[in-house]
CSV table of C-alpha atoms and ligand atoms in Angstrom, one decimal:
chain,number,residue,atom,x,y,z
A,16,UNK,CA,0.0,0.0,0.0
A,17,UNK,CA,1.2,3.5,-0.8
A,18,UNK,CA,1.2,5.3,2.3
A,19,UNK,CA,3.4,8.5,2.4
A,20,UNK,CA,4.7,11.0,4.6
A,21,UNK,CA,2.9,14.5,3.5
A,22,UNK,CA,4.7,17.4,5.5
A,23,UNK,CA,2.3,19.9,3.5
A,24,UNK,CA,0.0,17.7,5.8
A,25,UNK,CA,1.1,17.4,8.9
A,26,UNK,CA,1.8,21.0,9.2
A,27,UNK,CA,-2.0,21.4,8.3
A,28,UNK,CA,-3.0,19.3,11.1
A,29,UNK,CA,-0.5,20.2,14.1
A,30,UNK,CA,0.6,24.0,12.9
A,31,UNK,CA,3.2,25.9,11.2
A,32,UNK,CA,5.1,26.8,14.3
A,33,UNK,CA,6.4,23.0,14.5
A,34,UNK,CA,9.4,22.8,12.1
A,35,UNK,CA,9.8,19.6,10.2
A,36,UNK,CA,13.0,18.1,8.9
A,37,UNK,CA,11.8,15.6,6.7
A,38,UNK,CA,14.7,12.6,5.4
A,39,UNK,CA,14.6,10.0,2.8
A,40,UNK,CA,17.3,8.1,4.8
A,41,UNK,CA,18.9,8.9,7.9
A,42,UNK,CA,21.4,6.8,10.3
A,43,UNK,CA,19.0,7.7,13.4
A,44,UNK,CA,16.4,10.4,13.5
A,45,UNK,CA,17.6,11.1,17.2
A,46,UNK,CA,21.1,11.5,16.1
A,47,UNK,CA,20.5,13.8,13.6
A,48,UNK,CA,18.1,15.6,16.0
A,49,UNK,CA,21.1,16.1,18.3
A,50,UNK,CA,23.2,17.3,15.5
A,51,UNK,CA,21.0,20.0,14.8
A,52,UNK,CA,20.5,21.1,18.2
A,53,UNK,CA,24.6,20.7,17.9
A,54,UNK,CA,24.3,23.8,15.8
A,55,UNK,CA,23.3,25.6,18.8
A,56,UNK,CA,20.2,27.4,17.3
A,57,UNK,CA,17.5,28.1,20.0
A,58,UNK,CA,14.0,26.8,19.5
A,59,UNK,CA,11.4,28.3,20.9
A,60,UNK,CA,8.7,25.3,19.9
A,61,UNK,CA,9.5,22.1,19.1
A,62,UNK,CA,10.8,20.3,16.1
A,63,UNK,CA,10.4,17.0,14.3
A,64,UNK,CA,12.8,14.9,12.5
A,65,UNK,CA,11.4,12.3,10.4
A,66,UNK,CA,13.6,9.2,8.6
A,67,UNK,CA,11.5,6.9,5.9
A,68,UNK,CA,14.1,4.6,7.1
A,69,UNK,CA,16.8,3.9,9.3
A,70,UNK,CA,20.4,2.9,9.2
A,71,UNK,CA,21.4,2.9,12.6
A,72,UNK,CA,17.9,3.0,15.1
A,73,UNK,CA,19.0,3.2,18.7
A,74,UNK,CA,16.6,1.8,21.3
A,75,UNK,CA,16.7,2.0,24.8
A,76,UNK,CA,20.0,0.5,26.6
A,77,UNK,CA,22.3,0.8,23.8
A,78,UNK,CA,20.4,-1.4,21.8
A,79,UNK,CA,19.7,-1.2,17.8
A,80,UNK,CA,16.0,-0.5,16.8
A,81,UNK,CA,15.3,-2.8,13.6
A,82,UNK,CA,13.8,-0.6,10.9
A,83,UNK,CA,12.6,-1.0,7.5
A,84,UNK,CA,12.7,1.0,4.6
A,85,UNK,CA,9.3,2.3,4.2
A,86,UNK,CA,7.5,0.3,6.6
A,87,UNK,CA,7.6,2.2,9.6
A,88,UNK,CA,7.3,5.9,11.1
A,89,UNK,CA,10.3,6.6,12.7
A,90,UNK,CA,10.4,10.5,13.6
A,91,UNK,CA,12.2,12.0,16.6
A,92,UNK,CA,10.1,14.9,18.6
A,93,UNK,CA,12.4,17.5,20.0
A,94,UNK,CA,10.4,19.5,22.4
A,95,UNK,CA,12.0,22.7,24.4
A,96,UNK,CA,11.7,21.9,28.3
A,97,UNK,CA,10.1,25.3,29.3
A,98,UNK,CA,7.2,23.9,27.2
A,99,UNK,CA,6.6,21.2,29.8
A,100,UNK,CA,4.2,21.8,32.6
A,101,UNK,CA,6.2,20.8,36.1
A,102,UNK,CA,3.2,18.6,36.8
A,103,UNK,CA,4.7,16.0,34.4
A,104,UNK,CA,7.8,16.0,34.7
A,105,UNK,CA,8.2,12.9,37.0
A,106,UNK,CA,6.4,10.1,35.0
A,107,UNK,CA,7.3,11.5,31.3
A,108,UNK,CA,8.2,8.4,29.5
A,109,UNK,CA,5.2,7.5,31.1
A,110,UNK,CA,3.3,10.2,29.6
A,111,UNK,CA,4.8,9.8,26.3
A,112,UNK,CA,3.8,5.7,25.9
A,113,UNK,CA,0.3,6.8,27.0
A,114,UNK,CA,-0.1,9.3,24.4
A,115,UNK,CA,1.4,6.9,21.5
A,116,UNK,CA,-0.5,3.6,22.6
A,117,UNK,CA,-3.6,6.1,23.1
A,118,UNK,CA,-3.0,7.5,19.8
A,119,UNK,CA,-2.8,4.1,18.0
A,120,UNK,CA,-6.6,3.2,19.7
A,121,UNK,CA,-7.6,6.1,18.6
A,122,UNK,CA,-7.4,5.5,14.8
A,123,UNK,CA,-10.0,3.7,13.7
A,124,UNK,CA,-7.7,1.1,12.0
A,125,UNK,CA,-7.2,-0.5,15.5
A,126,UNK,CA,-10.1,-2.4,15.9
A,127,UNK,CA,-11.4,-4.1,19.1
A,128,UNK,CA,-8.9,-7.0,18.7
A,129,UNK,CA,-6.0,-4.6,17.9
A,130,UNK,CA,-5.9,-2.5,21.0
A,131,UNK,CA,-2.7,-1.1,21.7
A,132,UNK,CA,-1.6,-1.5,25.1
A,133,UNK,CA,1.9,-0.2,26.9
A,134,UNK,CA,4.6,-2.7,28.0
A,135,UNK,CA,6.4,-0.9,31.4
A,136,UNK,CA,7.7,1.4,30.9
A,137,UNK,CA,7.8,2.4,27.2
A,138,UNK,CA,7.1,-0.2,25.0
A,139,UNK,CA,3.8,-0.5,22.9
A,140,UNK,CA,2.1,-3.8,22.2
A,141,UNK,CA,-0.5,-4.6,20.4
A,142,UNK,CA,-1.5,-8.0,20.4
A,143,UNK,CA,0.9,-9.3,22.8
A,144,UNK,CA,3.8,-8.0,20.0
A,145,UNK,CA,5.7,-5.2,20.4
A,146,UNK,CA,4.7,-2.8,17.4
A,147,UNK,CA,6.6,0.7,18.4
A,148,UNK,CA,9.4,1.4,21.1
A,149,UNK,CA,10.1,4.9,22.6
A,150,UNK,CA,13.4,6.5,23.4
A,151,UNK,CA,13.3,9.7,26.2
A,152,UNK,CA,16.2,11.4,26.1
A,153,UNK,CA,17.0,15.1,27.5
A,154,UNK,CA,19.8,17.1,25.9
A,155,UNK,CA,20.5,20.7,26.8
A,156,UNK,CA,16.7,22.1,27.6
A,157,UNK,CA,15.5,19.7,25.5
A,158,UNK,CA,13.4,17.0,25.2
A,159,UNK,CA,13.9,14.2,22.5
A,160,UNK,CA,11.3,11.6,22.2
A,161,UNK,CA,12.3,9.2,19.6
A,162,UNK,CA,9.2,7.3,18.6
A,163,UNK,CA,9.6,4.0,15.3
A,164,UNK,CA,6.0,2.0,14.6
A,165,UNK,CA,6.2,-1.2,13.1
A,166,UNK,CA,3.7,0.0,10.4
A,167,UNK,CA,3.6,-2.6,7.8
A,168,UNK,CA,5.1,-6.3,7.3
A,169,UNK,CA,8.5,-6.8,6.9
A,170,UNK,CA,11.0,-9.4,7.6
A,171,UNK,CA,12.9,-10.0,10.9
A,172,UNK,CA,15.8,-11.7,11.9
A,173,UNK,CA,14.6,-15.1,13.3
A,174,UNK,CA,14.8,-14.3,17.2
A,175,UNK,CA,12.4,-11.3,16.9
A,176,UNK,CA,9.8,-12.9,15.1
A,177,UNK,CA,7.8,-13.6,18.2
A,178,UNK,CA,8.2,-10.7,20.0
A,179,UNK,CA,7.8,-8.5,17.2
A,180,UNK,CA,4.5,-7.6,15.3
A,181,UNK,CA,3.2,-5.0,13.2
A,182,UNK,CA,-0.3,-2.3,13.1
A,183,UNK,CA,-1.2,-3.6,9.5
A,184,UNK,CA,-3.8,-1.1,9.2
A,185,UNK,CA,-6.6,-0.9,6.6
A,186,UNK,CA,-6.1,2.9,5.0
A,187,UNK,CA,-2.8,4.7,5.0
A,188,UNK,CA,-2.3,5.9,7.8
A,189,UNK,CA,1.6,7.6,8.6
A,190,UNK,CA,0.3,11.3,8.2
A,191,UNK,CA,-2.3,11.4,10.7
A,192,UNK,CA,-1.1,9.1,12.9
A,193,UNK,CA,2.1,11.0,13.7
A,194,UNK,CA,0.1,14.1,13.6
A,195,UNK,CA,-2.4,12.6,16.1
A,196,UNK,CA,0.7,11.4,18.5
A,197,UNK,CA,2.1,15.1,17.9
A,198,UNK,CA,-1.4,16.5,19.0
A,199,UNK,CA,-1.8,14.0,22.1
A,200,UNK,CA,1.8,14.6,23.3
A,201,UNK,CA,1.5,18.4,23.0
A,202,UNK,CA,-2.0,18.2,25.5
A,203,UNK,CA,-0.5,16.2,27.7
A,204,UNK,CA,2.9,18.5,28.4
A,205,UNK,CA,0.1,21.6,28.7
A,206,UNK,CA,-2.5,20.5,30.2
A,207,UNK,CA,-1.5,17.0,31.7
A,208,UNK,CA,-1.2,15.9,35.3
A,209,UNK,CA,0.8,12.7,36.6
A,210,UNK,CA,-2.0,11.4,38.6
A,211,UNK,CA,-4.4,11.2,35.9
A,212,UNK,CA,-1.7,9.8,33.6
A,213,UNK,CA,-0.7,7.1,35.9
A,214,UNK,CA,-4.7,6.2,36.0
A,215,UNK,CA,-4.6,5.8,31.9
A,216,UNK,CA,-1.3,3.9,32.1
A,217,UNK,CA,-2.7,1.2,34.2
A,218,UNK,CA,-5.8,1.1,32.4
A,219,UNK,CA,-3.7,0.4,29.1
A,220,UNK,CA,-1.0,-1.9,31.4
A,221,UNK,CA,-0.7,-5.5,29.3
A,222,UNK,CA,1.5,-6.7,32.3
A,223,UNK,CA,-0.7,-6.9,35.4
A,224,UNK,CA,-0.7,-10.2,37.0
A,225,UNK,CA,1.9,-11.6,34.0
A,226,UNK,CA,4.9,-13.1,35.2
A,227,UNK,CA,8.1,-11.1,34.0
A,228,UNK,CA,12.2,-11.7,34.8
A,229,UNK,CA,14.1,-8.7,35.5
A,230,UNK,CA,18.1,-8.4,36.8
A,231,UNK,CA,19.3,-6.5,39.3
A,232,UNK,CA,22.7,-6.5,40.5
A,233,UNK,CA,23.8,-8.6,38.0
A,234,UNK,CA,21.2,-11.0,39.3
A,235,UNK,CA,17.8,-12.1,37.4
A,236,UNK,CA,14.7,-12.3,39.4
A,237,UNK,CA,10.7,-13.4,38.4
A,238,UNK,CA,7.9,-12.0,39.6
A,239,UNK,CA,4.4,-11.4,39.5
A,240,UNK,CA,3.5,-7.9,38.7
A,241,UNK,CA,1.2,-6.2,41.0
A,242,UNK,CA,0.0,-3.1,40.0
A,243,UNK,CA,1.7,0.1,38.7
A,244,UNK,CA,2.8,3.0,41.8
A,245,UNK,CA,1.5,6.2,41.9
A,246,UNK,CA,4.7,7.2,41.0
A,247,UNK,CA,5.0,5.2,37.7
A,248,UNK,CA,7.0,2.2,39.5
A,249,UNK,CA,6.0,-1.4,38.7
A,250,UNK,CA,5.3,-3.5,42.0
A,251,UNK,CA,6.3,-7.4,41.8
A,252,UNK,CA,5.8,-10.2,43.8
A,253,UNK,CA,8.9,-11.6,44.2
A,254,UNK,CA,9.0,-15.4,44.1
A,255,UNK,CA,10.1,-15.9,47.5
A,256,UNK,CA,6.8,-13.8,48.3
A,257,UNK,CA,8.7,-10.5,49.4
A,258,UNK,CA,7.1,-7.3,47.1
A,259,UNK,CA,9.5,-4.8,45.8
A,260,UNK,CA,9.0,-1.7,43.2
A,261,UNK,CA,10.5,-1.6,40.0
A,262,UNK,CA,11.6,1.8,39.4
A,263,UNK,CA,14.0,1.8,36.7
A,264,UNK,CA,15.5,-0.7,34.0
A,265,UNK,CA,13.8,-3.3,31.4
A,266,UNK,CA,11.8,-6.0,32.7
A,267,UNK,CA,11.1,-9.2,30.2
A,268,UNK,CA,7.7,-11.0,29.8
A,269,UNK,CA,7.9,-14.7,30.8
A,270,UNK,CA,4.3,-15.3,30.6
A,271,UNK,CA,1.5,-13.6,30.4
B,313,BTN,C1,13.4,0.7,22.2
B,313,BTN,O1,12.5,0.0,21.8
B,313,BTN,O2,14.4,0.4,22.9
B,313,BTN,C2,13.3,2.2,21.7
B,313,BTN,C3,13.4,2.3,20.2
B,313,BTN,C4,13.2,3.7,19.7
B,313,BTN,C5,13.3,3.7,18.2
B,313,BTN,C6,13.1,5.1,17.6
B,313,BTN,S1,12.9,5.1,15.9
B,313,BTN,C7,13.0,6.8,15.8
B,313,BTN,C8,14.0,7.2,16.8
B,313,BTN,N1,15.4,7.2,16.2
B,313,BTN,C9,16.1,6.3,16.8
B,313,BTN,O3,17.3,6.0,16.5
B,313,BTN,N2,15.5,5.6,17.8
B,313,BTN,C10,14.1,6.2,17.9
């Protein structure tokens, strides 16, 4: 299916004040977002870069991000920190996976058995595949959310074809989903508050009561997740019966 990227577009749907850097290739759309705030120009609103593919993706913990040419968004949101109401500042990557995974239900291309739901802390799932991963970084006064959607089929190397799926949606849809994430992210720094965010991140939680493996001191531990802390933390049941709250670090899925 032909489904491109129309900047005439998106600037239609989330405003001219948004610049948007628009690539055919890139190495990583978050690399070359720090390059250009390298340059040491200020923005006063926020900026996009957008790759229609991906030499080098970075994920979270050094990792590569597999992307395909064509078959994915991958786009990189750079949004000055003054912008940011203090109210959600503890909890953003938080914030961020809600607004994506509530982006993604909103289109009507998910349909009642395609429901996105977020993977603690940042990961997006949508039936029980991971479909988009989110990279939070903060450089300077800056915000850079680094957002790739699995979009449409492509191939994967052998150990990822479980755990990896893709939206596979009806219409075309790259345009006004990204604007839509754009437009969700953008209410949520304004108007957002961590309490209520924290209430829509548990409602769209795929981990409660699934048992996960996490390390820790070099040490790997299963549990049964609990529930998600006011504060964003992920409470386990440890095996030995003792509970304890994830606050940081990547947790895997043993069963669900
Ligand atoms: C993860 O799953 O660990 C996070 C993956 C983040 C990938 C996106 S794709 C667009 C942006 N550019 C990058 O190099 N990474 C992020």
């Amino acid at each position: 299916m032909d489904d491109f990227l129309s900047v005439n577009d998106l600037h239609d749907l989330i405003g001219e004040s948004t610049e948007i850097y628009h690539y055919d290739i890139l190495d990583s759309t978050s690399t070359e977002a720090r390059h250009i705030l390298g340059s040491g120009r200020i923005f006063e609103s926020g900026f996009i870069v957008i790759a229609d593919t991906q030499t080098d993706g970075r994920g979270r913990q050094g990792r590569s991000f597999v992307s395909s040419a064509d078959n994915g968004l991958y786009f990189t949101y750079v949004i000055p920190q003054v912008l940011v109401t203090d109210k959600v500042y503890s909890g953003f990557t938080t914030m961020i996976a809600v607004a994506v995974a509530e982006s993604l239900n909103e289109q009507i291309y998910i349909t009642a058995d395609k429901r996105a739901q977020i993977k603690w802390v940042n990961d997006i799932y949508v039936n029980r595949k991971k479909v988009c991963g989110i990279l939070c970084e903060a450089l300077k006064d800056y915000f850079l959310i680094g957002i790739g959607i699995n979009i449409y089929e492509f191939s994967l190397p052998e150990e990822l074809q479980d755990k990896v799926g893709f939206i596979n949606p009806a219409v075309p849809c790259k345009t006004p989903l990204l604007a839509l994430i754009i437009q969700n992210i953008n209410k949520l720094i304004t108007e957002g508050d961590s309490a209520e965010i924290i209430k829509r991140a548990r409602e769209l939680s795929m981990l409660i009561g699934s048992e996960i493996v996490f390390v820790e001191n070099n040490q790997e531990f299963e549990a049964t997740v609990l529930g998600i802390e006011d504060d964003g933390g992920l409470k386990v049941r440890l095996n030995d019966g003792s509970v304890k709250v994830l606050t940081s670090g990547e947790i895997s899925i043993k069963s669900f």
